[in-house]
Each structure stands twice: as C-alpha cells, then as structure tokens.
mmCIF file of C-alpha atoms in Angstrom:
data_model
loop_
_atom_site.group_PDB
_atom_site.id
_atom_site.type_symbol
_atom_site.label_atom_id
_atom_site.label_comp_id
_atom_site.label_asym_id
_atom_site.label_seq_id
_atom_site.Cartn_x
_atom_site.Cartn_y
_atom_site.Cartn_z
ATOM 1 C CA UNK A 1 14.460 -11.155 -19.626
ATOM 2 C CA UNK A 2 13.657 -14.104 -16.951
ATOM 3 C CA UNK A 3 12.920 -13.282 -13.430
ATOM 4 C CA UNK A 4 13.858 -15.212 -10.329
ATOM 5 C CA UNK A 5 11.564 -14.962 -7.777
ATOM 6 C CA UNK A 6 12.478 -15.366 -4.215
ATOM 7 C CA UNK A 7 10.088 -16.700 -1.390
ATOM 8 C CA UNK A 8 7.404 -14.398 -0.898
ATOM 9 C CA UNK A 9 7.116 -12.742 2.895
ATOM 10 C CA UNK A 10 4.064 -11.891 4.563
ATOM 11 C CA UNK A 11 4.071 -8.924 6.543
ATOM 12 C CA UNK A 12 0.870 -8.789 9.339
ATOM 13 C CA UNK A 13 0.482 -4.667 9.643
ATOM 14 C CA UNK A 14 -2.496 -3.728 12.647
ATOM 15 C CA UNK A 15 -3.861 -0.311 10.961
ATOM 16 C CA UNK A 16 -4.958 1.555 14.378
ATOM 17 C CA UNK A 17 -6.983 4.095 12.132
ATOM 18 C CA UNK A 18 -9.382 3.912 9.304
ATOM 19 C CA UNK A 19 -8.777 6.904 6.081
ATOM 20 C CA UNK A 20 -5.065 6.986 6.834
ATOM 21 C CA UNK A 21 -1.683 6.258 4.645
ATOM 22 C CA UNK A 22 0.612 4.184 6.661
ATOM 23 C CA UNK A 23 4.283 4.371 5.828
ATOM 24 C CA UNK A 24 5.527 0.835 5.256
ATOM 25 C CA UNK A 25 8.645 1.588 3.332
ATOM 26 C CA UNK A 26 11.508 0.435 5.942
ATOM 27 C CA UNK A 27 10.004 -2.204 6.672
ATOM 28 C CA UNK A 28 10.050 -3.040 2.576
ATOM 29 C CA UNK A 29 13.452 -2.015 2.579
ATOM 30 C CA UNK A 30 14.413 -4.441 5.280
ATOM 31 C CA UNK A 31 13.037 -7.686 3.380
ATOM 32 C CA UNK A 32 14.462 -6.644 0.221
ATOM 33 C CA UNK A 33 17.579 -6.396 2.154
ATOM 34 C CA UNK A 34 17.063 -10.159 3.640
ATOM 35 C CA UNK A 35 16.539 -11.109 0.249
ATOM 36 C CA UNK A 36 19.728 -10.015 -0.997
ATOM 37 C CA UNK A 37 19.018 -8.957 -4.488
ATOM 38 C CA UNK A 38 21.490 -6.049 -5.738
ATOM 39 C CA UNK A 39 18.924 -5.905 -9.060
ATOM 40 C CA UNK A 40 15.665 -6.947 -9.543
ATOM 41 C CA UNK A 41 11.823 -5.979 -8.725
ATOM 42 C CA UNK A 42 9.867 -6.039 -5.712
ATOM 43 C CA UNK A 43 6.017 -6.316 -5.779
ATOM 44 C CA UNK A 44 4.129 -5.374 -2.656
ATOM 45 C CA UNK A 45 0.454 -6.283 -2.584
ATOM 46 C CA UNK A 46 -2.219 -5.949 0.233
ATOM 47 C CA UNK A 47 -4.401 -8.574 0.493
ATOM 48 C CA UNK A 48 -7.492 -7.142 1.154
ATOM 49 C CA UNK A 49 -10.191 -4.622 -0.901
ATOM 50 C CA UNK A 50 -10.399 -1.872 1.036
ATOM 51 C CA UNK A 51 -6.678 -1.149 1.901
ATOM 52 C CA UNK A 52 -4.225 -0.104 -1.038
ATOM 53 C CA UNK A 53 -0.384 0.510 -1.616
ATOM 54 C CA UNK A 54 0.443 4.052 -3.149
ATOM 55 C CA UNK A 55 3.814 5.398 -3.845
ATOM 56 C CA UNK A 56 3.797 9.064 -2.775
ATOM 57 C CA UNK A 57 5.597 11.656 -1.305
ATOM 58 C CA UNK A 58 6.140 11.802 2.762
ATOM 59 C CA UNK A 59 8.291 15.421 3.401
ATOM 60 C CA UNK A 60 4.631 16.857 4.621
ATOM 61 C CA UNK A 61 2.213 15.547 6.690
ATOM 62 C CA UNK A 62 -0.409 17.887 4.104
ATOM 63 C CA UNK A 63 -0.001 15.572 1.306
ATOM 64 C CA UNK A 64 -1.311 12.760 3.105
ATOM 65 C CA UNK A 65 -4.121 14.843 4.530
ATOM 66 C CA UNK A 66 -5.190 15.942 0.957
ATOM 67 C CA UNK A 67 -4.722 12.628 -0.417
ATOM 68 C CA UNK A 68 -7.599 11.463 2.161
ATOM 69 C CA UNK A 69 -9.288 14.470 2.020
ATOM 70 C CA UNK A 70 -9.559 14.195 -2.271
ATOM 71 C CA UNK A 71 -10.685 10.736 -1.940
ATOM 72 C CA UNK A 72 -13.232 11.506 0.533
ATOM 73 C CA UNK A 73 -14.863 14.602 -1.622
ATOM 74 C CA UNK A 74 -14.616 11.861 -4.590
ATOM 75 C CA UNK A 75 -16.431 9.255 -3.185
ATOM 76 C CA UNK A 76 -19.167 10.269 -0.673
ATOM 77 C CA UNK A 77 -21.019 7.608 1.075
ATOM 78 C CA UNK A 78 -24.121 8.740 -0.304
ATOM 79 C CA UNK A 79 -22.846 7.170 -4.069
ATOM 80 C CA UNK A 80 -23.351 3.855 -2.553
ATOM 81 C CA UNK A 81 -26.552 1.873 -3.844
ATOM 82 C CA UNK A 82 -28.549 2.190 -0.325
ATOM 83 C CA UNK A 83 -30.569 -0.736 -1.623
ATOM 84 C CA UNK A 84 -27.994 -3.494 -1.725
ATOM 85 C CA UNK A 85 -28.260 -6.314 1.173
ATOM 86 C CA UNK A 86 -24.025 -6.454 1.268
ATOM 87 C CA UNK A 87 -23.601 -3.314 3.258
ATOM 88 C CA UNK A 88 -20.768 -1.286 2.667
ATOM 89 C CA UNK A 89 -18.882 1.556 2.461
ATOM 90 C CA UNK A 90 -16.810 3.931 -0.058
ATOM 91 C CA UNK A 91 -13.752 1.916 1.306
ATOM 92 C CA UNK A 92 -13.839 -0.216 -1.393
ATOM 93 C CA UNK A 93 -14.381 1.948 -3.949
ATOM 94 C CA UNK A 94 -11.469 4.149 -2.464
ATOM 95 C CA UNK A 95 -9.342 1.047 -2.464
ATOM 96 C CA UNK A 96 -10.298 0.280 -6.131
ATOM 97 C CA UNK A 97 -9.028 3.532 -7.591
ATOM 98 C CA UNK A 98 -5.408 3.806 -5.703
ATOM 99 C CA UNK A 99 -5.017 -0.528 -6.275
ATOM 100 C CA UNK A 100 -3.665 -3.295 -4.220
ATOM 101 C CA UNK A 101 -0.482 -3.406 -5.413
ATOM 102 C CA UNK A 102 2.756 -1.545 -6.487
ATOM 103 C CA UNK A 103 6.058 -2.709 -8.339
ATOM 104 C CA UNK A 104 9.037 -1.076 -7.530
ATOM 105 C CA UNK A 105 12.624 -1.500 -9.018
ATOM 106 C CA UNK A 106 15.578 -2.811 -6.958
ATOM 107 C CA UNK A 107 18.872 -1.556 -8.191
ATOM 108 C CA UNK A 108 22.441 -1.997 -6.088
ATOM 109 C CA UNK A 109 20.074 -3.764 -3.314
ATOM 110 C CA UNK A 110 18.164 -0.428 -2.611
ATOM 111 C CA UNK A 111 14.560 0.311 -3.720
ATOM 112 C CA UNK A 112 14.258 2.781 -6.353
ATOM 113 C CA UNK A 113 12.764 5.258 -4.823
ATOM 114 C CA UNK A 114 13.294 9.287 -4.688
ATOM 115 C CA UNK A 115 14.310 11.153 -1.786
ATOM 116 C CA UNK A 116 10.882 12.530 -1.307
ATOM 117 C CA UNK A 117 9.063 9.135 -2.454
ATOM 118 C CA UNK A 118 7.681 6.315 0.248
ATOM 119 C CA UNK A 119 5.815 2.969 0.102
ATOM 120 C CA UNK A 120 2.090 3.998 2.181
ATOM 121 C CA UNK A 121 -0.485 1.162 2.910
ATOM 122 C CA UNK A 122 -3.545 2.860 2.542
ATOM 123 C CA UNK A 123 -5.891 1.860 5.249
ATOM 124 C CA UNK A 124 -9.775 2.680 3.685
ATOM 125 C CA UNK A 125 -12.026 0.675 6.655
ATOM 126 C CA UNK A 126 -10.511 0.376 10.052
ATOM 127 C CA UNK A 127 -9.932 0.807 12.475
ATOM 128 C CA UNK A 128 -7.767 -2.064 14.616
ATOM 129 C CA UNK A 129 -7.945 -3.889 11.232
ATOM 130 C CA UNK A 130 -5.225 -6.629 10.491
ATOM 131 C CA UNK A 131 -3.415 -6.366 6.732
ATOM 132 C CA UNK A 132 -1.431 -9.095 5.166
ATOM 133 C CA UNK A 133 0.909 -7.487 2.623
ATOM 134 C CA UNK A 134 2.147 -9.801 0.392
ATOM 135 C CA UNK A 135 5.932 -8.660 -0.251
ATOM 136 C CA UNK A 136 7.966 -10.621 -3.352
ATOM 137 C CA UNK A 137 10.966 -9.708 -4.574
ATOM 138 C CA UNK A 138 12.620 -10.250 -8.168
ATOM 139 C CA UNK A 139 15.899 -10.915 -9.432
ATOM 140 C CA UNK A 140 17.076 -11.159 -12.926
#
C-alpha cells in the first residue's frame, strides 16, 4: 500500500509547567481536518528529548497524576551519573521511555481514537518551554 503524504504542519505549543501531560488532541483533530483526508495516518512527533506524545486516557484527572507520579518513582534524579559535565535531568530519560512520537489512524476524516482515548504532549523539563510538534498526515 503507497502513502500520500500531505505538507507537514508545525504546531508551536508553550508548556507553562514542567512533569505534566498536555492534551493536544483538538488541536490534532483540527489539522487533520484541514488536511482533508477521510482515510489515512497521521504521525505526530515532538521535536525535542525531553517532551513526548502518549496516547492515554483523559475521563480522570488521576490517570495523569499517576502517570507522572510512576515516572517520577521510576526515574529518581539520583540515577543520573553526578559526574558527567552535560548536566541534566531524568527528563530525558522520562522522555526516552514514553517516545517522541505516535501514529494514529484516520478513518472517515476522524482520528481513531476511543471515547476515553486523547493525544497528551508530555512536557518532562519546563517550565515556559516552547515545543514544535511536528504533525503529518497520510493518505492512501
């Protein structure tokens, strides 16, 4: 099967707080409308290592909490090497784990998604931290 890709979009996103999920998924749903595509495959990718994108549920505020709250008991800042001259935090091995990027079906124009299920930027440093998200839809 050959895809058709149309023009990537960038998407500038100002995270206003570090260890936080960001719900970005209208504003995915609103360039895969521009785009026009009843079938295809959108990619959205952060451009940055210690942000990701991670499909999850949104009903409760909790499962965001925990998320944070896992990745935080996970990776403490005391597993970084203390001795390296590039100082830096657990953000990027936070970011490592979850991933930059996410691939999501398009089918009758509309993402694929569940009821339950939403698009989240995850935001790892921060904060006041600007994100390029690299959004690029399919079509086949």
């Amino acid at each position: 099967m050959i895809f058709k890709r149309n023009k990537s979009k960038i998407l500038k996103f100002t995270a206003k707080y570090g260890n936080h999920l960001y719900d970005i998924t209208t504003l995915i749903e609103l360039l895969v409308e521009v785009s026009r595509f009843k079938n295809g495959l959108v990619n959205v990718h952060v451009q940055a290592s210690t942000a990701a994108i991670m499909i999850q549920e949104n009903g409760e505020t909790r499962v965001k909490r925990d998320i944070i709250h896992f990745l935080q008991n996970l990776i403490q800042s005391n597993v970084i090497n203390q001795n390296d001259q590039y100082k830096y935090d657990n953000a990027h091995l936070k970011a490592a784990l979850i991933g930059p990027g996410k691939t999501v079906p398009i089918i009758k124009g509309k993402l694929a998604l569940s009821k339950c299920q939403k698009i989240f930027l995850c935001e790892f440093d921060g904060p006041n931290i600007e994100r390029e998200i690299l959004i690029t839809p399919f079509r086949n």
